[in-house]
Amino acid sequence: MASHIVGGEFELVHISGNNYRVNLILYFDKINGSPGARDNSVLATIYRKRDNVFMQNVSFGSPTETNVTYTQPACSRGEIWTSRLVYTTNIVLSDTRYNDPGGYYISWERCCRNYAITNVYSENPDVSGRAAGQTFYLEFPAVVKDGAPFINSSPRLFPPLSDYACPRRPYYVDFAGVDDDGDSLAYSLVTPLSTHSIIALPPPQSAPYPLVTWRNPFSLDKIINGDPDMKITTDGFLTATPSQQGLYVFAVKCDEFRNGVKIGEVRRDFQMLVVDVCPRAEAPQILGKKLGDPGFSFDEDMQVTFSGTVADSVRCVQVQVSDPDASKQDDNFSEKVKIKAIPLGFKKDVSGILPDISNATLVNGSTIAFDICFEKCPYVAGPFQVGIVAYDDACSLPLSDTLRITVDITPPPNALPYFTTPDVTEVINEGEIKTWLIRGLDDDGDKLVAGIIPQGFRLEDYGMTFTQVKSESGLYEAQLQWDTRCDVVDFSKKTSFNFMVLLDDIDECTLAQPDIMNFALTVKLPGNTVPIIDSDLTLDPFERSVTGLKRKINESLTFNVKGIDADNDLIVLDVRGVGFDITKYNVSFPTATGNNFVQSKFQWNIFCDEVDLRKKDEFTFQFIVVDHVNKCRYYNADTLDVTVKLYPPDNQEPLLQVVNMNQDIQMAADNSMTAVLGQQITLALLGTDKDKSPQADLLKLELIKAEGNVEPTGYVFANAEGRGTVQSTFSWNPDCSIFTGDSYRNQYTFTFRVVDDKCYSQMGDTVVVNININDLENEGKEFLPPNFVTPNGDNRNDFFAMVKEDENTGELVNILPTDNCTGVFEGIIIFNRWGKRVYESASRDFRWYAEGEVSGMYFYNLKYSDKDYKGIITLAFDSSESNR
């Protein structure tokens, strides 16, 4: 990124066939620009103008470089040093890709413009962020038109000059270019384009492109805030008188027209430097006089009249040029002057009226006179005007003065050509081959030429031929032949034709003064009846639309359509969707072709996956029967519009059932249940749907919500799908991890849903299951351990254990407090009276037989994770001890 862009433009040059050369011209500021900002390659992009669709990239290699010159090289003071970089590449624009009538454009974005610009914001982005880039932009037409190649090269603008301007001094530059195809060019001033971003090389992006931002008080109407401000003629001549110093950017747009239709556009951005370095100077003065007049009395306008028969030396005027600067010491009492002739109001080279030497050096206030002599043939018929402009050698641009001369030259006598055949206005019946004679004379015996100007058509496209029969001195004969056979010529688009035949003589002055013979011809074609379309849906065969049809998704629509042609012509019956692509909607309607009568069956099976009622629920089918394969290629057609309104399909609500699979847990009618930690929770879920047409609905069973006072975790449930029925299982065996804090009672809610896939009328059923999970109760309130052991073999109290006999079964059952989430049995330790550990076990089903121990008192400690149970055991080896 650097401050370096002065301006530039694109050029597109046709080489041959579909081969083109593209030039990218960039004007580079060699004073303010960084050498590193000189690009060694460029990537431009072509887009379609109609919709900004990307077409292709265009790559350029290293450029050629030349310096931009000055109008007055002697005036150069080093204020401006601009180089012209030209990047060139060749591309192919194929007929199959570049055929859009809207045309195309090529663009390239580059940053940045000079940071010193006065009239627009163009600052260093690292400082202010208000930088300005330039988008190089050119529009060009399709390479084919009406099936034929359309050859075009873009305008080539006049190379700019490195001239600077000075305050309060007129500034001018000719931006007019040339067009290799002879197209008309029109110039205008426009706001320069910036870039989408202010990085050095913004990524390629299509139009629209942002405009630069004008600083106050500048605008497109006040580009330099001059007096007068910058203007440009439609011919490309730019003028301005600056009021203050500065660096000003501007843009010139050149529109390209062919036959009155715009076909292209090129933009050139450039800069004007205004510096107060011009030495004081006065403009030259040009005066004129007629031959024989005593003095030079005409200072702005003069008029002269000459006969075409006078001698060449008499057909002249004189002009005198003076310059006050030739009398000034600051200019060394010397001033160089020259004159130039320019046409006013017409376009021809008028330099031939100047003398061989048209420049001079005035010294000590002298003057110089020049003879301006005219040919005996005027440039145009009637009076014409030329400007004789006197220039001096002032810096930075010559000052000037103009004498406008209106010249009326009577050309040599000449009899005008004329037709002897009258204008033609005729109506011809189809099938005739008619010939007209065209005859013209010239009484001077001049050679005659003729040409035809058709109005909006080409003769050869409509069976007309124009043939020259005779061309002699003073005589011209030709014939026009018209073949009106409609099986040879296509009159389906045009039957009336107007054109002019122009006859002109090649006289001495070759002034265009033709005679005109007018033709107004019409071919009368034979009649052709229009085919008629009808259907099963219409009672009246002339009814053109059917409305009120209604269908639901998964239904079908079937009916017949027929076409009849009374002329027995070949007719074609077809259908199209109005505003939609019929091929995407499972519609069947075979195209029918036949003579006199055709018929086809329309069938639409309306499926859900092909219709989106949220976007479109009304469809109009246009049936058309066409008669166009007839002798005269008439295009006759009849149409029938059938509009169908679609609605969502019928649908029954699916049913979701839940079954508790654990009989130890009771489930209430409202699907609520309470489980104790350790109980397996198993639920079977079944979804069913009664819809069977056109097939059973696809059901989706899912758990849509799981919540509780503590987020549930560890459960297992898999979403499931099934057609007509669907089932899945919910299982959960929670552990102590579900409890948090001091709460050991959790409440959970699980929401299950089954939905069908019926489009636009989707239905479902929901089941909510509330599950309460409590911890096991374990407070040890009724816990009474045994305290006496008699291991004497009588099978009574033979061991110490936490058991008792069940009253019903007589079996021993464990009496230890149940483990739960607050307390878990960890083990038992038994000590003798001396504190020695004599037994230890971590099993809830421990049994101490006191082997090797002596009678006496023992102490036990039943240890839980949250508390201890302590007590005394009496050990006795015979029953008498136990009775004491």
Coordinates of C-alpha atoms in Angstrom, one line a residue, residues 70 101 552 558 586 606 647 694 706 832 852:
Y70 CA 4.1 18.2 -21.3
P101 CA -27.7 -8.6 -24.3
K552 CA -54.7 -31.9 -0.1
T558 CA -56.2 -36.0 -13.0
N586 CA -44.0 -34.9 -10.1
I606 CA -49.1 -34.4 -4.8
Y647 CA -53.9 -27.7 1.7
P694 CA -50.8 -43.3 1.3
A706 CA -35.5 -34.5 31.7
N832 CA -11.3 -58.9 75.5
G852 CA -9.6 -70.2 72.1

